[in-house]
Amino acid sequence: MCGITGLFRLNTSSCKANIIQKMNTTLNHRGPDDNGVWEGTPGVALGHCRLAVQDLSQDGHQPMHSACDRYVMVFNGEVYNFAEIRQSLSQRSFKGHSDSEVVLCAIAEFGLKAALRKFNGMFALAIWDKQQKTLSLARDRVGKKPLYFGRSDDFFCFSSELKALKVIPNFTPELDMQALGQYMRFNYIPAPYSIYQGIYKLAPGSFVTLTVDELTSEHDLLDKCQQYWSALDVAAHQFNHPFSGTLDEAQTHLTHLLEDSTRLRMISDVPFGVLLSGGIDSSLVASMMQKQSARPVNSFSIGFSHSDKDEAHLAKNIASYLGTSHNELYVSGQDALDLVPDIAQHYDEPFADSSQIPTFIVAKLAKSKVTVALSGDGGDELFYGYNRYFRNIKNWQISQKIPDVLKRAVSGQLFRLASTQKLGLMTNKYANEIGAMNVLDMYMSRICKWVAPENLMLQPHTPEQHKLRAVSALVLPRPEHYLMLYDYVTYLCDDILVKTDRASMANSLELRSPLLDHRITEFAWSLPMSMKFHEGKGKHVLRKVLDQHIPNSLTNNPKHGFGAPIKSWLNGPLNDWAEDLLTQDKIEQQGIFDSEKVALLWHDFKHKKKKYHTQLWNMLMFQSWYHNQ
């Protein structure tokens, strides 16, 4: 795993390499093993920080030049099927055995778009074409690896993380209030936006090729982006052309896919392990790994001291049965206090998924023994695993029996009531849920932390909901499909994968996700709901696969998730930290939020009038980021 950086500016200055080196330094945690800079004409510079995983020799050094010397590339990530692709490039000579060299040769041989479609992996890359004088950026199908790009002053710039852009001279972008409004709703900022105006995230499954004119002029950068793989198109096709085999046949095929996906992700020249929570997904990955390993696989889990969220014993039982070399750590309130003041800075922009804390700690634990770890991310979105899906569908079925005119009337009354309340958080949520005219609108009322953040923000903004509209516009057979697909194109890539990338990379740990292999994704989308939801439980076919490896008695446990006990921490060890961030003077000095409403939120929580810990964590993570940016 690595970090990549780049600049373009048409002038005679030779300082771009110096700036790139400073940018690289900010990303040293992503790639502590090697560092490289290349500067070319007319005005381009590329940088790379390397975490050596495949081909530990200098043959894997980047920026990397193609054999024909036409292309220069910086690459972050892994292409797991590189050996297969290399065989198809048998006419080309290779210096080493890194996947990066295969990626560059494939692009030179097949062209960028065709090559991207061949890659099975997680990656973000940039490639300069000396002949055409173009810069291309690309990102993997699901968005496991990050890539920011945009303009600052007279620079075009890109980087794996926002912190690298901040060392560019005169980098002083304004906060994007629309993006902040999205953050208040969801706890994250969805692609293609970032917290800064004019700086974007390249969307998953996308690439962009820019000419010198487009790099230096005021062209709309987002208009230039293209998709080489569309989750919406592929999912809609698979949902509407379901798998016609039996459950046993689905189980057999899925087992083969999982075994191969895991095998590919165990290819490494450095030690590897697995993050094990004790849930269905991570237990399945751990079992597949141990089955294919000649020695005990290192497994890692954490628990919470004095918390009902502790599930470490479940992971320990699974590890004992599989025979892994298990490592566990218990997290206390003091551990959280030590970490929380700095954790916002690992994400570069506001991010408030509270499981960022245990994810960071388990990544640090894993790094003490391995450089690569596998995880179970993706199972919930693909195989109908979240409890909120079940509750939302149940409420939607009830809602469909109520006349629309009555729903509008009740919803309208609740909205009017909310307007008379100081905060009106729950009233607004109920108003939106009751008045929902489709299943996704109802789902939005359930997943939003602030249904109406404009009531708290002083500066007006217009909610951007293009992904919601895009998913809603599809014709899908079942309401459940809308929920899973919406989460796949939003929550998975902009929350789950952001969380795991920053937490793992902050500890120089590469994290791989077998369930997010695009072959598994596309097969999962084709499976009928009866193979996902059975007798009140999700992940039916995944459970059937797991039953072949681990007794049901060890895995048949209620789903709790991987969150931290934020409520008790805010009432205890994090109280003073929170109090300091939410002072009236600080809120008023910002000029972003209504200080009276923020004070009321904190007051009602402290005096146990309301369970506002989720909304408070959202506010606190923004404040922590804002005061340390």
XYZ file of C-alpha atoms in Angstrom:
629
model
C 0.000 0.000 0.000
C 1.214 3.470 -0.736
C 0.505 7.157 -1.030
C 0.545 9.085 -4.299
C 0.875 12.813 -5.021
C 1.024 15.041 -8.077
C 1.079 18.611 -9.363
C 0.715 20.359 -12.689
C 1.510 24.001 -13.370
C 2.625 25.641 -16.612
C 5.579 27.826 -15.678
C 9.358 27.770 -15.638
C 9.644 27.210 -11.891
C 11.638 24.165 -10.840
C 10.210 24.035 -7.313
C 7.496 21.465 -8.041
C 9.762 18.571 -7.059
C 10.402 20.261 -3.709
C 6.668 20.681 -3.139
C 6.044 17.048 -4.092
C 8.674 15.953 -1.589
C 6.872 17.901 1.143
C 3.585 16.322 0.064
C 5.180 12.877 0.217
C 6.421 13.555 3.734
C 2.859 14.093 4.968
C 1.986 10.614 3.623
C 4.938 8.765 5.109
C 2.570 6.631 7.217
C 1.065 5.248 3.988
C 4.462 4.277 2.624
C 7.405 4.294 5.033
C 9.626 1.939 2.992
C 10.527 4.089 -0.030
C 9.971 7.547 -1.486
C 10.205 8.857 -5.029
C 9.717 12.060 -7.056
C 9.680 12.641 -10.811
C 9.432 15.994 -12.582
C 8.794 16.361 -16.306
C 7.662 18.805 -18.947
C 5.554 20.774 -19.467
C 5.055 21.387 -15.737
C 4.173 17.979 -14.288
C 5.515 16.325 -11.137
C 4.575 13.000 -9.535
C 5.353 11.600 -6.103
C 5.101 8.243 -4.357
C 5.520 6.771 -0.856
C 5.839 3.004 -0.771
C 4.735 0.334 1.662
C 6.536 -2.669 0.179
C 4.264 -5.726 0.003
C 4.968 -7.277 -3.425
C 8.546 -7.368 -4.763
C 10.463 -5.779 -1.898
C 13.389 -4.889 -4.193
C 14.086 -1.562 -5.885
C 12.384 -2.945 -9.009
C 9.135 -1.815 -7.376
C 10.334 1.777 -6.933
C 7.988 4.539 -8.111
C 7.307 6.769 -9.965
C 7.631 3.957 -12.486
C 8.475 4.380 -16.183
C 7.128 2.111 -18.911
C 9.609 0.126 -20.998
C 8.774 2.302 -24.014
C 9.348 5.412 -21.843
C 6.002 6.887 -22.920
C 4.279 6.587 -19.534
C 5.180 7.515 -15.965
C 2.941 6.104 -13.228
C 2.346 6.314 -9.491
C 0.175 3.535 -8.086
C -1.414 2.882 -4.689
C -2.975 -0.483 -3.901
C -2.901 -4.037 -5.156
C -4.089 -5.795 -8.303
C -4.563 -9.346 -7.084
C -4.827 -11.028 -10.490
C -1.549 -9.515 -11.692
C -0.010 -12.945 -12.357
C -2.830 -13.836 -14.751
C -2.542 -10.467 -16.519
C 1.227 -10.851 -16.712
C 0.800 -14.112 -18.625
C -1.260 -12.263 -21.243
C 1.662 -9.830 -21.605
C 4.227 -12.539 -22.315
C 5.685 -10.569 -25.235
C 6.757 -7.791 -22.869
C 9.832 -7.934 -20.665
C 9.638 -7.271 -16.920
C 12.325 -5.999 -14.556
C 10.775 -7.385 -11.356
C 7.674 -9.183 -10.106
C 5.599 -6.345 -8.622
C 1.942 -5.908 -9.525
C 2.640 -2.208 -10.216
C 4.863 -3.083 -13.161
C 2.138 -5.355 -14.553
C -0.417 -2.548 -14.173
C 1.795 -0.140 -16.122
C 2.490 -2.685 -18.873
C -1.223 -3.509 -19.166
C -2.110 0.161 -19.606
C 0.604 0.546 -22.252
C -0.632 -2.590 -24.047
C -4.428 -2.330 -23.819
C -5.111 1.339 -23.115
C -6.323 2.743 -19.804
C -10.038 1.904 -19.899
C -9.589 -1.646 -21.192
C -6.822 -2.318 -18.672
C -8.898 -1.032 -15.754
C -11.643 -3.505 -16.628
C -9.138 -6.357 -16.343
C -7.940 -5.422 -12.860
C -9.255 -7.276 -9.816
C -8.093 -5.242 -6.876
C -8.051 -2.050 -4.865
C -6.155 0.895 -6.257
C -5.781 4.542 -7.098
C -3.327 5.564 -9.789
C -2.055 8.474 -11.837
C -0.291 8.166 -15.173
C 1.388 10.824 -17.301
C 1.458 10.233 -21.062
C 4.579 11.974 -22.397
C 3.434 11.586 -25.998
C -0.106 12.938 -25.653
C 0.754 15.315 -22.771
C -2.188 14.055 -20.693
C -2.641 13.151 -17.048
C -4.998 10.292 -16.164
C -6.343 9.385 -12.730
C -8.251 6.186 -11.907
C -9.798 4.435 -8.921
C -10.943 0.865 -8.212
C -14.535 -0.326 -8.640
C -15.752 0.028 -5.055
C -13.462 2.855 -3.909
C -11.189 1.077 -1.446
C -8.281 3.396 -2.172
C -8.774 7.183 -1.925
C -7.895 9.836 -4.489
C -8.491 13.581 -4.114
C -7.981 16.021 -6.976
C -8.702 19.634 -7.869
C -7.201 23.075 -8.319
C -5.437 25.317 -5.829
C -4.257 28.753 -6.907
C -2.618 28.012 -10.299
C -1.855 24.358 -9.478
C -3.751 21.255 -10.514
C -3.108 18.780 -7.716
C -3.975 15.278 -6.536
C -3.158 13.087 -3.557
C -4.198 10.016 -1.588
C -5.085 12.234 1.375
C -6.096 15.865 1.816
C -3.251 16.565 4.242
C -0.757 16.388 1.379
C -2.547 19.180 -0.494
C -2.257 21.512 2.496
C 1.500 21.964 2.004
C 1.002 23.373 -1.510
C 1.784 27.132 -1.517
C -1.347 29.284 -1.177
C -3.641 26.307 -0.526
C -6.476 28.196 1.179
C -9.776 26.768 -0.082
C -13.116 27.703 1.450
C -15.230 25.199 3.343
C -17.945 23.671 1.170
C -21.187 24.224 3.084
C -23.088 21.717 0.937
C -20.498 19.089 1.813
C -20.745 20.035 5.488
C -24.524 19.642 5.333
C -24.023 16.147 3.905
C -21.608 15.352 6.707
C -24.151 16.451 9.314
C -26.679 14.078 7.755
C -24.533 11.009 7.294
C -21.369 11.344 9.457
C -19.285 11.406 6.260
C -18.915 13.462 3.081
C -19.991 11.456 0.012
C -17.952 11.413 -3.192
C -17.343 13.327 -5.366
C -17.277 16.126 -2.781
C -14.751 16.988 -0.090
C -14.939 19.475 2.756
C -13.142 22.021 0.548
C -14.612 23.858 -2.420
C -12.936 22.872 -5.690
C -11.326 19.714 -4.281
C -13.037 16.440 -5.187
C -12.861 12.711 -4.615
C -12.632 10.634 -7.777
C -15.722 8.415 -7.715
C -15.306 4.619 -7.469
C -15.096 2.803 -10.800
C -14.069 6.029 -12.539
C -11.172 7.563 -14.423
C -10.412 10.976 -15.858
C -7.952 11.990 -18.575
C -7.010 15.668 -18.757
C -5.099 17.551 -21.437
C -2.730 20.433 -20.688
C -5.525 22.875 -21.510
C -7.953 21.101 -19.180
C -5.364 20.954 -16.404
C -4.738 24.689 -16.517
C -8.116 26.213 -17.418
C -11.435 26.494 -15.613
C -12.987 23.389 -17.169
C -15.448 21.554 -14.907
C -13.327 18.651 -13.693
C -16.289 16.468 -12.720
C -17.688 16.691 -16.257
C -14.507 15.052 -17.544
C -14.824 11.946 -15.353
C -15.924 8.668 -16.956
C -16.965 5.310 -15.543
C -15.323 2.066 -16.611
C -17.601 0.128 -14.202
C -20.998 1.331 -12.985
C -22.348 -0.199 -9.781
C -25.846 1.062 -10.614
C -25.886 -0.448 -14.108
C -24.373 -3.777 -13.093
C -26.573 -4.129 -10.001
C -29.767 -3.258 -11.869
C -28.957 -5.888 -14.504
C -28.151 -8.564 -11.906
C -31.204 -7.828 -9.743
C -33.441 -8.127 -12.793
C -31.750 -11.313 -14.062
C -31.589 -13.415 -10.887
C -29.643 -16.596 -10.341
C -31.890 -19.518 -11.315
C -30.108 -22.322 -9.482
C -30.849 -23.924 -6.134
C -29.592 -22.773 -2.743
C -27.072 -25.633 -2.726
C -25.779 -24.554 -6.143
C -25.506 -20.942 -4.990
C -23.660 -22.074 -1.872
C -21.218 -24.147 -3.928
C -20.489 -21.344 -6.397
C -20.126 -18.749 -3.647
C -17.729 -21.039 -1.780
C -15.507 -21.313 -4.880
C -15.544 -17.517 -5.330
C -14.697 -16.894 -1.676
C -11.879 -19.430 -1.682
C -10.336 -17.894 -4.792
C -10.831 -14.317 -3.624
C -9.164 -15.152 -0.306
C -6.328 -17.019 -2.037
C -5.553 -14.004 -4.218
C -5.529 -11.691 -1.190
C -3.121 -13.950 0.688
C -0.421 -13.409 -1.955
C 2.185 -11.332 -0.154
C 5.928 -11.075 0.396
C 5.322 -9.901 3.991
C 3.460 -11.416 7.007
C -0.347 -11.332 6.929
C -3.274 -11.887 9.310
C -7.021 -11.331 9.727
C -9.162 -8.874 11.703
C -11.661 -11.092 13.533
C -14.758 -9.652 15.204
C -16.599 -12.942 15.694
C -19.342 -11.992 13.245
C -20.381 -13.904 10.120
C -18.204 -12.032 7.617
C -14.863 -11.919 9.425
C -15.320 -15.498 10.686
C -15.880 -16.650 7.115
C -12.740 -14.862 5.905
C -10.714 -16.280 8.810
C -11.923 -19.811 8.066
C -11.055 -19.473 4.364
C -7.593 -18.183 5.260
C -6.839 -20.899 7.806
C -8.028 -23.568 5.373
C -5.465 -22.366 2.813
C -2.593 -21.708 5.222
C 0.078 -24.214 6.240
C 0.550 -22.479 9.615
C -1.745 -20.753 12.127
C -2.966 -17.431 10.752
C -2.527 -14.413 13.008
C -5.974 -13.162 14.082
C -6.691 -9.899 15.898
C -9.659 -8.625 17.870
C -10.454 -6.023 20.500
C -13.033 -5.720 23.252
C -14.374 -2.955 25.463
C -13.885 -2.947 29.218
C -17.142 -2.594 31.169
C -19.344 -2.397 28.055
C -22.313 -4.288 26.653
C -20.710 -3.780 23.221
C -17.915 -6.224 24.015
C -17.836 -9.193 21.622
C -14.204 -10.201 22.037
C -15.216 -13.530 23.576
C -17.040 -14.452 20.350
C -13.909 -13.828 18.293
C -11.815 -15.795 20.782
C -14.140 -18.799 20.487
C -13.947 -18.703 16.672
C -10.158 -18.370 16.754
C -9.861 -21.297 19.148
C -11.980 -23.519 16.917
C -10.090 -22.569 13.732
C -6.684 -22.829 15.385
C -5.503 -19.323 14.544
C -2.776 -17.556 16.512
C -5.091 -15.150 18.300
C -4.271 -11.707 19.655
C -6.746 -9.573 21.596
C -6.751 -6.231 23.375
C -9.309 -4.637 25.678
C -10.014 -0.923 25.250
C -10.745 1.254 28.281
C -12.173 4.741 28.572
C -8.639 6.022 29.165
C -7.492 4.457 25.877
C -10.267 6.378 24.127
C -9.293 9.592 25.894
C -5.700 9.157 24.725
C -6.738 8.575 21.104
C -9.823 10.717 20.477
C -8.249 14.207 20.517
C -6.051 13.245 17.557
C -8.190 10.802 15.613
C -10.019 13.448 13.566
C -6.711 14.417 11.959
C -6.242 10.960 10.478
C -9.321 11.547 8.317
C -8.394 15.017 6.964
C -12.040 16.038 6.809
C -14.989 15.636 9.194
C -15.786 11.960 9.804
C -17.935 10.666 12.670
C -18.412 6.902 12.488
C -17.636 6.021 16.118
C -16.237 2.635 15.100
C -13.244 4.642 13.822
C -11.859 4.245 17.364
C -11.855 0.422 17.650
C -10.849 0.144 13.983
C -7.779 2.307 14.592
C -6.848 0.346 17.717
C -7.230 -3.098 16.127
C -5.180 -1.913 13.124
C -2.431 -0.798 15.489
C -2.587 -4.175 17.237
C -2.344 -6.029 13.906
C 0.599 -3.932 12.727
C 2.581 -5.124 15.741
C 2.831 -8.538 14.048
C 1.867 -8.249 10.355
C 1.975 -5.821 7.425
C -1.131 -7.128 5.615
C -4.505 -8.051 7.126
C -7.782 -9.295 5.648
C -11.208 -8.133 6.823
C -14.881 -9.019 6.313
C -16.079 -5.675 4.946
C -18.874 -5.802 2.358
C -21.000 -8.674 3.606
C -23.776 -6.535 5.083
C -24.371 -4.439 1.962
C -24.224 -7.406 -0.422
C -26.067 -10.071 1.569
C -28.698 -8.045 3.463
C -27.021 -8.019 6.847
C -27.973 -4.795 8.617
C -30.748 -4.861 11.221
C -31.886 -1.467 9.963
C -32.870 -3.105 6.665
C -35.299 -5.418 8.436
C -36.874 -2.612 10.479
C -37.173 -0.305 7.487
C -38.870 -2.904 5.294
C -41.294 -3.780 8.095
C -42.223 -0.099 8.527
C -42.527 0.351 4.763
C -44.939 -2.566 4.514
C -47.080 -0.960 7.223
C -46.836 2.437 5.530
C -48.164 1.069 2.242
C -51.445 0.200 3.960
C -52.018 3.838 4.995
C -53.618 6.238 2.468
C -51.165 8.805 1.070
C -53.455 11.690 1.967
C -53.401 10.642 5.632
C -49.612 10.218 5.641
C -49.163 13.715 4.192
C -51.542 15.224 6.734
C -49.815 13.634 9.741
C -46.368 14.390 8.358
C -47.312 18.024 7.773
C -48.568 18.399 11.334
C -45.327 16.969 12.687
C -43.211 19.299 10.530
C -45.166 22.259 11.886
C -44.644 20.995 15.418
C -40.912 20.581 14.789
C -40.675 24.207 13.636
C -41.878 25.340 17.082
C -39.288 23.252 18.943
C -35.733 24.308 19.777
C -34.167 21.238 18.166
C -37.005 19.068 16.876
C -34.653 16.199 16.029
C -36.999 13.292 16.635
C -40.093 15.169 15.449
C -38.439 15.906 12.100
C -37.316 12.283 11.834
C -40.838 10.958 12.457
C -42.309 13.510 10.051
C -39.986 12.364 7.279
C -40.574 8.674 7.949
C -44.362 8.951 8.077
C -44.492 11.131 4.964
C -42.151 8.969 2.883
C -43.571 8.138 -0.542
C -40.973 5.476 -1.387
C -38.820 3.017 0.529
C -35.596 5.008 0.092
C -37.124 8.211 1.437
C -38.178 6.268 4.524
C -34.688 4.780 4.788
C -33.136 8.244 4.669
C -35.125 9.282 7.723
C -33.693 6.271 9.552
C -30.017 6.656 8.628
C -29.663 10.450 8.813
C -28.102 11.726 12.034
C -29.582 15.171 11.388
C -32.634 14.947 9.129
C -32.645 18.746 8.775
C -29.126 20.096 9.520
C -30.155 23.432 8.017
C -32.020 24.044 11.282
C -28.680 23.987 13.086
C -26.436 25.619 10.471
C -26.383 29.398 10.138
C -25.346 29.423 6.482
C -27.951 28.167 3.984
C -27.155 25.226 1.746
C -28.979 22.994 -0.699
C -28.911 19.253 0.062
C -27.213 17.337 -2.771
C -29.014 14.042 -3.326
C -27.931 12.905 -6.792
C -27.087 9.369 -5.610
C -30.458 9.069 -3.883
C -32.199 10.153 -7.081
C -30.061 7.849 -9.230
C -30.866 4.760 -7.153
C -34.545 5.736 -6.789
C -34.846 6.065 -10.578
C -33.889 2.423 -11.152
C -36.576 -0.197 -11.712
C -35.707 -2.974 -9.252
C -37.791 -6.049 -8.356
C -37.776 -5.675 -4.560
C -37.708 -2.760 -2.075
C -34.801 -4.462 -0.291
C -32.669 -4.018 -3.408
C -32.897 -0.230 -3.157
C -31.584 -0.226 0.416
C -28.619 -2.510 -0.268
C -27.631 -0.727 -3.469
C -27.917 2.737 -1.930
C -25.638 1.664 0.920
C -23.185 0.100 -1.536
C -22.726 3.347 -3.491
C -22.704 5.610 -0.410
C -22.185 4.164 3.057
C -19.794 1.384 2.018
C -17.373 3.486 -0.029
C -17.669 6.813 1.811
C -17.900 5.557 5.397
C -16.760 1.947 5.864
C -13.873 2.022 3.394
C -12.752 5.523 4.380
C -12.684 4.397 8.008
C -10.685 1.243 7.309
C -8.261 2.879 4.866
C -7.311 5.770 7.160
C -7.166 3.613 10.294
C -5.010 0.945 8.662
C -2.785 3.320 6.715
C -2.189 5.521 9.779
C -0.549 2.385 11.175
C 1.185 1.409 7.892
C -1.032 -1.673 7.605
C -2.493 -2.877 4.315
C -6.102 -4.056 4.642
C -7.688 -6.365 2.048
C -11.360 -7.354 1.720
C -12.147 -10.688 -0.010
C -15.928 -10.094 0.042
C -15.450 -6.977 -2.111
C -14.007 -8.922 -5.025
C -16.158 -7.702 -7.928
C -16.966 -11.284 -8.927
C -18.574 -11.850 -5.521
C -20.322 -8.478 -5.711
C -21.900 -9.271 -9.072
C -22.914 -12.773 -8.009
C -24.427 -11.485 -4.755
C -26.551 -8.988 -6.674
C -27.980 -11.838 -8.763
C -29.125 -13.896 -5.772
C -32.856 -13.846 -4.967
C -33.889 -12.406 -1.592
C -34.848 -15.881 -0.350
C -31.133 -16.733 -0.376
C -30.268 -13.643 1.654
C -33.140 -13.307 4.135
C -34.519 -16.419 5.812
C -36.469 -16.910 9.051
C -35.863 -13.340 10.173
C -32.101 -13.331 9.534
C -29.941 -11.891 6.777
C -26.911 -13.397 5.011
C -28.641 -16.762 4.620
C -26.357 -18.144 1.917
C -23.247 -16.776 3.675
C -24.338 -18.578 6.833
C -24.754 -21.792 4.825
C -21.185 -21.454 3.542
C -19.875 -20.707 7.030
C -21.680 -23.736 8.489
C -19.344 -25.922 6.408
C -16.356 -24.535 8.330
C -17.545 -23.503 11.811
C -20.350 -24.972 13.968
C -23.530 -22.916 13.972
C -23.440 -22.808 17.774
C -20.369 -20.541 17.593
C -21.689 -18.129 14.967
C -25.431 -17.882 15.618
C -25.233 -14.682 17.677
C -27.177 -11.386 17.537
C -25.527 -8.702 15.390
C -24.224 -5.715 17.379
C -21.812 -4.015 14.999
C -18.361 -2.640 15.788
C -19.248 0.658 17.428
C -17.674 2.173 20.521
C -19.570 2.929 23.775
C -19.697 6.641 22.950
C -22.596 7.425 25.276
C -20.819 6.182 28.397
C -17.515 7.725 27.317
C -19.085 11.170 26.808
C -20.625 10.876 30.260
C -17.253 9.822 31.670
C -13.659 10.085 30.420
C -14.468 12.230 27.347
C -16.701 14.715 29.183
C -14.100 17.462 29.685
C -12.807 17.113 26.123
C -16.339 17.499 24.756
C -17.155 20.387 27.089
C -14.125 22.318 25.853
C -14.980 21.846 22.165
C -18.603 22.941 22.609
C -18.086 26.214 24.489
C -20.323 29.039 23.335
C -17.344 31.246 22.460
C -15.870 28.641 20.099
C -19.172 27.932 18.365
C -19.973 31.634 17.916
C -16.456 32.425 16.680
C -16.846 29.811 13.935
C -20.056 31.365 12.674
C -21.272 28.031 11.272
C -23.740 26.688 13.854
C -26.429 28.132 16.103
C -24.631 28.267 19.471
C -27.870 28.190 21.487
C -29.002 24.963 19.831
C -25.582 23.371 20.308
C -25.671 24.334 23.993
C -29.160 22.848 24.348
C -28.027 19.622 22.688
C -25.168 19.246 25.169
C -27.298 20.280 28.158
C -30.080 17.789 27.418
C -27.571 14.982 26.935
C -25.651 15.718 30.149
C -28.833 15.882 32.175
C -30.042 12.625 30.565
C -33.113 14.252 29.045
C -32.295 12.953 25.552
C -30.040 10.315 23.979
C -28.166 12.769 21.777
C -24.787 11.004 21.835
C -24.931 10.188 18.096
C -25.599 13.805 17.107
C -23.031 15.038 19.624
C -20.329 12.759 18.237
C -21.096 14.162 14.803
C -20.690 17.724 16.125
C -17.600 16.910 18.196
C -15.731 15.275 15.320
C -16.335 18.377 13.216
C -15.152 20.659 16.011
C -12.054 18.534 16.615
C -11.218 18.581 12.916
C -11.946 22.306 12.537
C -9.698 23.414 15.398
C -6.773 21.295 14.208
C -6.940 21.653 10.428
